[in-house]
mmCIF file of C-alpha atoms in Angstrom:
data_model
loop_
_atom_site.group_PDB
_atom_site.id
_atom_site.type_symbol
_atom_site.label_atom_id
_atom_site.label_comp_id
_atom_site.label_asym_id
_atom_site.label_seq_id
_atom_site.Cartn_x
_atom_site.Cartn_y
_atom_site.Cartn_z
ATOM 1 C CA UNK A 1 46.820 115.722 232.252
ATOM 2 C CA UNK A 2 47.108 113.273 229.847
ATOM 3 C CA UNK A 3 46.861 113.880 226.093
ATOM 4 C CA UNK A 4 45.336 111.077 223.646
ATOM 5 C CA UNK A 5 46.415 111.027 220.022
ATOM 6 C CA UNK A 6 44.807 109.089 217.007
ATOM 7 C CA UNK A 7 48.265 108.632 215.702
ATOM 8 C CA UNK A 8 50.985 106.785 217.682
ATOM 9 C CA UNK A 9 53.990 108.594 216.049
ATOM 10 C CA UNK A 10 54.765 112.286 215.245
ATOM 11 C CA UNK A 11 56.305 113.921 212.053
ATOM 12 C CA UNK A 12 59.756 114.465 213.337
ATOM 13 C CA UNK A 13 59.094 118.216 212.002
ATOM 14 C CA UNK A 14 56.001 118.714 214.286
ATOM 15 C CA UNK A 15 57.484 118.151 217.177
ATOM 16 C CA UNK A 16 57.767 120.772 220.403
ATOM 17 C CA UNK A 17 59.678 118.553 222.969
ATOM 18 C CA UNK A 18 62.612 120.916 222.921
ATOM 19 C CA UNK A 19 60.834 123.790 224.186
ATOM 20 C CA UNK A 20 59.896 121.731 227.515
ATOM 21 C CA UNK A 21 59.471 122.688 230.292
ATOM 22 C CA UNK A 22 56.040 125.046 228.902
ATOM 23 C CA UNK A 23 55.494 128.415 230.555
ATOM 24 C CA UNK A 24 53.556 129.632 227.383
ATOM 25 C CA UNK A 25 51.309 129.764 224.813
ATOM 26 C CA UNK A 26 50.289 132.486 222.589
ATOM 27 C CA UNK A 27 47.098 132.829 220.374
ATOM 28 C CA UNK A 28 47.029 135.260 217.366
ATOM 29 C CA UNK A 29 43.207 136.110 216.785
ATOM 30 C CA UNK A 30 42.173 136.327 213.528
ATOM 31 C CA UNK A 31 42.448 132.778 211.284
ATOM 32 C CA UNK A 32 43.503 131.507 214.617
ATOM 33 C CA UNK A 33 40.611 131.842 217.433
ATOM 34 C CA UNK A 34 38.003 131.687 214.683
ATOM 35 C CA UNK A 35 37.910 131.526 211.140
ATOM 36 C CA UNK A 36 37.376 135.376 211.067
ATOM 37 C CA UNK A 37 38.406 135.722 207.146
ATOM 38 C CA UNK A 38 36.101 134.601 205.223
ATOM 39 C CA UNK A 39 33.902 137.421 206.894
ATOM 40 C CA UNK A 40 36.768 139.859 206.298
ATOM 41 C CA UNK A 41 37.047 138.814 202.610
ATOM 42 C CA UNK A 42 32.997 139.298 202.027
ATOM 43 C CA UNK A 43 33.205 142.558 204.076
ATOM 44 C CA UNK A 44 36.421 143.813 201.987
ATOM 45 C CA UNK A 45 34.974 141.987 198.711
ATOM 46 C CA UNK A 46 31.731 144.416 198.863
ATOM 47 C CA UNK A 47 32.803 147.556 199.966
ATOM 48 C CA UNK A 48 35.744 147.874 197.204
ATOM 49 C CA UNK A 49 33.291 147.009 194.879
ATOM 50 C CA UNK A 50 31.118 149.912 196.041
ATOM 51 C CA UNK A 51 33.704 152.639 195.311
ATOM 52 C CA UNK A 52 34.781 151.093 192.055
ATOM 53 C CA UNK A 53 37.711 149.387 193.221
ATOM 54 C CA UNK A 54 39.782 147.404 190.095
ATOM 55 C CA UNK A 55 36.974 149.223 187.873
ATOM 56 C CA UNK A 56 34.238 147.578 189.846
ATOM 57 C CA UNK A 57 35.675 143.963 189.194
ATOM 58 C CA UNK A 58 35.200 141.953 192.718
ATOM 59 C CA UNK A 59 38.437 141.138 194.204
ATOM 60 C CA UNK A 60 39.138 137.238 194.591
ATOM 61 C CA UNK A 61 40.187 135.334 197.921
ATOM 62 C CA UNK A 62 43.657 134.546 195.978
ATOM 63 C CA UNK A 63 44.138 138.459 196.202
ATOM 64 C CA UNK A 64 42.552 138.833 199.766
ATOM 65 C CA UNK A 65 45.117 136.273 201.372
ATOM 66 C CA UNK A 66 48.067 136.998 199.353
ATOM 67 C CA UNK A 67 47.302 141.124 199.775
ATOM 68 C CA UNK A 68 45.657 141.539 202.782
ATOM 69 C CA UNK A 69 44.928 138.572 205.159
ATOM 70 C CA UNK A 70 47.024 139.437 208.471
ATOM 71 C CA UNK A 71 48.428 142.539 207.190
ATOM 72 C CA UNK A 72 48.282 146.050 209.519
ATOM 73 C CA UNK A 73 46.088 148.248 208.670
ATOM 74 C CA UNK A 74 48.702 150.572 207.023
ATOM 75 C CA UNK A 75 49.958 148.048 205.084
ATOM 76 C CA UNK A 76 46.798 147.445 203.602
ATOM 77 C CA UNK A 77 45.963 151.170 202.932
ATOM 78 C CA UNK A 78 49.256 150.857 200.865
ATOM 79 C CA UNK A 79 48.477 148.116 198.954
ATOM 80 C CA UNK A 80 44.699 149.153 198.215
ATOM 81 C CA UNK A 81 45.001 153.233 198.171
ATOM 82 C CA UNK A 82 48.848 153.824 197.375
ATOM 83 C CA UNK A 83 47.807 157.158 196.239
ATOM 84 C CA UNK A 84 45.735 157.944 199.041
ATOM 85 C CA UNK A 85 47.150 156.587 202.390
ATOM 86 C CA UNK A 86 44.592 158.849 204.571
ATOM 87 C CA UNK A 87 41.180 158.072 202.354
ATOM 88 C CA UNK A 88 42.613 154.612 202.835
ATOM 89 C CA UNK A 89 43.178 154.819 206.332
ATOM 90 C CA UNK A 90 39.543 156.202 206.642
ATOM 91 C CA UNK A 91 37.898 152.922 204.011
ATOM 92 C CA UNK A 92 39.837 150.704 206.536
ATOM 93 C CA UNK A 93 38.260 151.901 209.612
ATOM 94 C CA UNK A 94 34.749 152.297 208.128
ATOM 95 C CA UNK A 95 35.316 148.782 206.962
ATOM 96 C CA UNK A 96 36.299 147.344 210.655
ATOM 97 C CA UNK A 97 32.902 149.332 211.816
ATOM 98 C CA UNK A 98 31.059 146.940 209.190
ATOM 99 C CA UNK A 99 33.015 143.922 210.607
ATOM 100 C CA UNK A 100 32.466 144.493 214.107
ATOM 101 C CA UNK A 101 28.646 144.453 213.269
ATOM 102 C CA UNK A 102 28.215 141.904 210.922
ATOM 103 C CA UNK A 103 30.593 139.809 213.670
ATOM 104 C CA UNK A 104 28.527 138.488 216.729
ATOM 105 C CA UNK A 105 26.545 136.482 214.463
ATOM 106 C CA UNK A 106 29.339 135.127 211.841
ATOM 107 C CA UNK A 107 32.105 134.138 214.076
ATOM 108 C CA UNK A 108 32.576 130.776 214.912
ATOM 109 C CA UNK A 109 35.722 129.431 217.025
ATOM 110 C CA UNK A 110 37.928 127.552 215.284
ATOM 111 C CA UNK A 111 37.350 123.557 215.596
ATOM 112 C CA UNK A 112 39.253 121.960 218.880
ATOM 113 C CA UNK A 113 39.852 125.936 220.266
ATOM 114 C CA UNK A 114 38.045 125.046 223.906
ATOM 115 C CA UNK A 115 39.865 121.802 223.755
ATOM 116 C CA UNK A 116 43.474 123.610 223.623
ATOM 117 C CA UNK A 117 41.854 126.152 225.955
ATOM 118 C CA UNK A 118 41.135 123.377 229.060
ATOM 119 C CA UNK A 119 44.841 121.963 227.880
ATOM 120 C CA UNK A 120 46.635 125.192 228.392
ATOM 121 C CA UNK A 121 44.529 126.084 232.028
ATOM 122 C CA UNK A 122 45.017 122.587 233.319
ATOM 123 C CA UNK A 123 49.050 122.730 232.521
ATOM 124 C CA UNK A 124 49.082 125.957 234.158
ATOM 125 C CA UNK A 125 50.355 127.874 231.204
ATOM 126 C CA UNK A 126 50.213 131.703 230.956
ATOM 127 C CA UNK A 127 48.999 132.809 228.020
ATOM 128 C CA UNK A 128 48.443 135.784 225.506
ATOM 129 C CA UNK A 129 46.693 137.307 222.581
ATOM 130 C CA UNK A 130 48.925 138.788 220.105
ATOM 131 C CA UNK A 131 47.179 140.437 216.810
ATOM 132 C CA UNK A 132 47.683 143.105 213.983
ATOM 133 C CA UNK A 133 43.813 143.718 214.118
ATOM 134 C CA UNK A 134 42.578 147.382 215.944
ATOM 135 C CA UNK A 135 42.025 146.861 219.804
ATOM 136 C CA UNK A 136 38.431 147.303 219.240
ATOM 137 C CA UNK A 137 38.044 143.948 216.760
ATOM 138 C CA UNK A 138 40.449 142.047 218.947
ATOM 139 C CA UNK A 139 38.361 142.845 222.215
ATOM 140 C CA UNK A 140 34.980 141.797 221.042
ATOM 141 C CA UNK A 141 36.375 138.453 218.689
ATOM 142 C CA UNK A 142 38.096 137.567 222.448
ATOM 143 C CA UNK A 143 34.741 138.448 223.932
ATOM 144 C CA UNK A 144 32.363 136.768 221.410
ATOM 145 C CA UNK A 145 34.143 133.820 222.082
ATOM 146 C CA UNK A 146 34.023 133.684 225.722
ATOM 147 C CA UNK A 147 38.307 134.009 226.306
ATOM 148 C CA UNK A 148 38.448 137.693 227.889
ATOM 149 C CA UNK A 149 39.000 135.879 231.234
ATOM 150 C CA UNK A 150 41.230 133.180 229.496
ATOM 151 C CA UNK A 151 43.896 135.634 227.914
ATOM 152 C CA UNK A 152 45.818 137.537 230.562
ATOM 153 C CA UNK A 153 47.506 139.581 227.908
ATOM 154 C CA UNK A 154 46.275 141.494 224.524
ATOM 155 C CA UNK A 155 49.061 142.627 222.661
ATOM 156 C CA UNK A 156 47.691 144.510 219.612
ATOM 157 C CA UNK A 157 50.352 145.132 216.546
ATOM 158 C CA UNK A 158 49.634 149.453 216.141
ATOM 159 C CA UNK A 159 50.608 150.002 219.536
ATOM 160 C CA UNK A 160 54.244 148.239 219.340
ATOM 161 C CA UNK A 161 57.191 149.851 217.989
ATOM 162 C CA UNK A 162 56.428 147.971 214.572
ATOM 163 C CA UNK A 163 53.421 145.099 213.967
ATOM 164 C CA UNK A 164 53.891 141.456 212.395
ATOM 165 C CA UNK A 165 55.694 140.644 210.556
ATOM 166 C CA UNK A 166 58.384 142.335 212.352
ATOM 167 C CA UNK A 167 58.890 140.505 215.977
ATOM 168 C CA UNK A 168 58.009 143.296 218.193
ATOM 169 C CA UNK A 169 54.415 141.977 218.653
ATOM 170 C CA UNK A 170 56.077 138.646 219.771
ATOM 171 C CA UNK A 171 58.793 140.185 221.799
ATOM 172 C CA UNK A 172 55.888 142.290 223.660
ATOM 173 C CA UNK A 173 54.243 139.747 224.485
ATOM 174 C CA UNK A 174 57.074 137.622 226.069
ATOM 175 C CA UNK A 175 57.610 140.542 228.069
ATOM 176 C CA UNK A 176 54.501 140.790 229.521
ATOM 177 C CA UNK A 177 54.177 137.347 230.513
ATOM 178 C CA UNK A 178 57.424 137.272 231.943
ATOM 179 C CA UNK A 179 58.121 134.346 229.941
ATOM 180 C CA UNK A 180 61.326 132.693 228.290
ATOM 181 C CA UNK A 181 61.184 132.220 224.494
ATOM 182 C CA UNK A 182 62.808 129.242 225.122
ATOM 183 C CA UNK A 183 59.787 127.196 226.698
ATOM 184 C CA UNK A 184 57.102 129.302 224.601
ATOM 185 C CA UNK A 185 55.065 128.306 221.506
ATOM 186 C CA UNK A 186 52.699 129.899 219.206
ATOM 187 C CA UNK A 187 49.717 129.446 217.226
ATOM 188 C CA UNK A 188 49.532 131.095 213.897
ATOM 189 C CA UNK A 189 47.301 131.157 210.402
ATOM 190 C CA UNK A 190 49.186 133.887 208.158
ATOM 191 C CA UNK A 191 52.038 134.373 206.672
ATOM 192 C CA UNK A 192 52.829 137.728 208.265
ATOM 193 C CA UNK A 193 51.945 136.479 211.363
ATOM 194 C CA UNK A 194 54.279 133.216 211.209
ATOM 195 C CA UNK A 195 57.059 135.362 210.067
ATOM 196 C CA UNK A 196 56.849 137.678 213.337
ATOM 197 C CA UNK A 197 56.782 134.496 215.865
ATOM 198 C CA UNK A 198 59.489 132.981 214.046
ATOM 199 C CA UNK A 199 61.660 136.471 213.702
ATOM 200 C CA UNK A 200 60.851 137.057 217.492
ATOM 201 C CA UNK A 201 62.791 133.557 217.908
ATOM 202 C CA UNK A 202 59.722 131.226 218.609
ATOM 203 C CA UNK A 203 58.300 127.878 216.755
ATOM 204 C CA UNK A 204 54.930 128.724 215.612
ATOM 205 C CA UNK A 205 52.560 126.139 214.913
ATOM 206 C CA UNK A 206 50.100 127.197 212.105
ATOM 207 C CA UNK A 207 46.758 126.964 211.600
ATOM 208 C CA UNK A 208 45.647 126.765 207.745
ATOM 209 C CA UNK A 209 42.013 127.739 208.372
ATOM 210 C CA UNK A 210 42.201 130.421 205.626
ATOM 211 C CA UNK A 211 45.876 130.817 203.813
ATOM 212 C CA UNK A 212 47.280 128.073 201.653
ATOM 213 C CA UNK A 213 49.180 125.421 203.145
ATOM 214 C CA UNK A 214 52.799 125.981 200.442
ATOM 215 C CA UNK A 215 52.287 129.924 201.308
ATOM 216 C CA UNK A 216 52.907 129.628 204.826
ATOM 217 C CA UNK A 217 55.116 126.782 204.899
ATOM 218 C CA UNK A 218 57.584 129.331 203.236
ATOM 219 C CA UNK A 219 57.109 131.372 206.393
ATOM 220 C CA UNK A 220 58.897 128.300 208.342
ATOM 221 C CA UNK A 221 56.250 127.474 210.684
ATOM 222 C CA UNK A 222 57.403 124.653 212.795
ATOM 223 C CA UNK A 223 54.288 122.539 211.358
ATOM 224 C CA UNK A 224 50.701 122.786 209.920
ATOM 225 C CA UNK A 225 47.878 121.633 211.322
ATOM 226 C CA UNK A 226 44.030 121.564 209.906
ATOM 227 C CA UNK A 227 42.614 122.964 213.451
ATOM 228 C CA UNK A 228 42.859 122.485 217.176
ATOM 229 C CA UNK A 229 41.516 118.410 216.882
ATOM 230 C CA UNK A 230 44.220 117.935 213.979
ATOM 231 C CA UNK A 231 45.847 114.466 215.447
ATOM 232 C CA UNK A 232 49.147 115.688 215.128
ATOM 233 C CA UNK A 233 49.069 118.551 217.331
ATOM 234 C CA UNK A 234 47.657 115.835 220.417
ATOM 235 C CA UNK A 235 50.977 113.858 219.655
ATOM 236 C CA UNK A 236 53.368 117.375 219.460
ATOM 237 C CA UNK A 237 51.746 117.905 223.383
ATOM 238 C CA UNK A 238 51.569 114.400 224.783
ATOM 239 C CA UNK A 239 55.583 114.017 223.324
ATOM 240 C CA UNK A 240 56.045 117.809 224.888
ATOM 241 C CA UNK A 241 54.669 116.320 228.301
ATOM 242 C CA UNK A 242 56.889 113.024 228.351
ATOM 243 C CA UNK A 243 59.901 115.610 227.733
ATOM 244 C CA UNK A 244 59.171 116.974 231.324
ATOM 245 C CA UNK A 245 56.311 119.559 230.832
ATOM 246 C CA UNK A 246 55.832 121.593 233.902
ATOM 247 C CA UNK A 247 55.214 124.947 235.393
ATOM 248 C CA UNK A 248 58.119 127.005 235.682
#
């Protein structure tokens, strides 16, 4: 297949010719399939408020995606309930119940997604879903979208040893595929979520649909792009195919 680019030249950063020949891509969902957090901030946002949270005061998206955006759902109980790890446990999952029905109607993939979906089924690639979010959320985002049939993995972050941003999610998921590290790539929006590709010993592009752009460049993504139809990911795969892209 061949890949058009508006841009003739590459960043010398964003660049994934090393990891050629492809056997893989993997997807995180949240941030990353759609823009999933601005629901998860509203649906956080009013349901704190509810029970007082910070004396009633709403909290802001500066303290959703430094706090929360990515996280487990443990490590949010311990940032939000420290003194209260089960009643947080318990807010979280009445929370996800709120988000699963508010979602069918909010969710929107992210710009370019069905584009980099007909990419990665006409190279051949296998390909996974890799998330910190509950099984249930993960299922029906993957399912909203129309990608149950795409995925042919869902690794989900509470049922590994440890979840992003440790690299057991990652790791998992390489296993399942059967797949080298060394000719996979993944696509990322948080900083958590970077940090586990990157620990698990894979470049992770990153998507900055919902976390700021400095933030997760600290994470050491290999680069940044806007969404899917961001120029300089078309250049990143056309470069990838010159360097000898094939199945494995």
């Amino acid at each position: 297949m061949t890949v058009s680019s508006g841009e003739n030249s590459v960043e010398r950063k964003s660049s994934l010719s090393g990891f050629a020949p492809l056997e893989a891509v993997l997807f995180d969902v949240d941030g990353t399939l759609c823009d999933s957090d601005p629901l998860h901030y509203f649906t956080f946002r009013e349901m704190l408020q509810e029970i007082n949270f910070n004396g009633g005061v709403p909290i802001t998206e500066k303290f959703f995606s430094e706090k929360l955006s990515g996280k487990h759902n443990e490590d949010m109980a311990l940032v939000l309930f420290p003194d209260d790890i089960e009643g947080g446990m318990k807010f979280l999952a009445d929370k996800e119940a709120v988000f699963r029905r508010l979602a069918p109607e909010r969710l929107k993939a992210v710009n370019g997604l069905y584009k980099m979906k007909k990419w990665v089924e006409d190279n051949g690639l296998k390909r996974a879903a890799v998330t910190n979010a509950p099984r249930e959320n993960a299922e029906l985002i993957i399912s909203i979208l129309g990608l149950t049939d795409f995925f042919e993995a869902l690794i989900i972050g509470s049922e590994c040893e440890h979840p992003k941003p440790h690299p057991d999610p990652y790791s998992k998921a390489l296993e399942a595929l059967k797949v080298s590290k060394d000719h996979t790539f993944v696509f990322e929006d948080s900083v958590s979520g970077i940090k586990s590709g990157v620990a698990a010993g894979l470049p992770v592009v990153g998507l900055t649909t919902g976390n700021p752009e400095d933030a997760l460049m600290e994470a050491n993504p290999t680069f940044l792009l806007k969404d899917y139809n961001d120029p300089k990911l078309w250049a990143a795969l056309e470069e990838l195919e010159s360097a000898g892209n094939a199945v494995v």
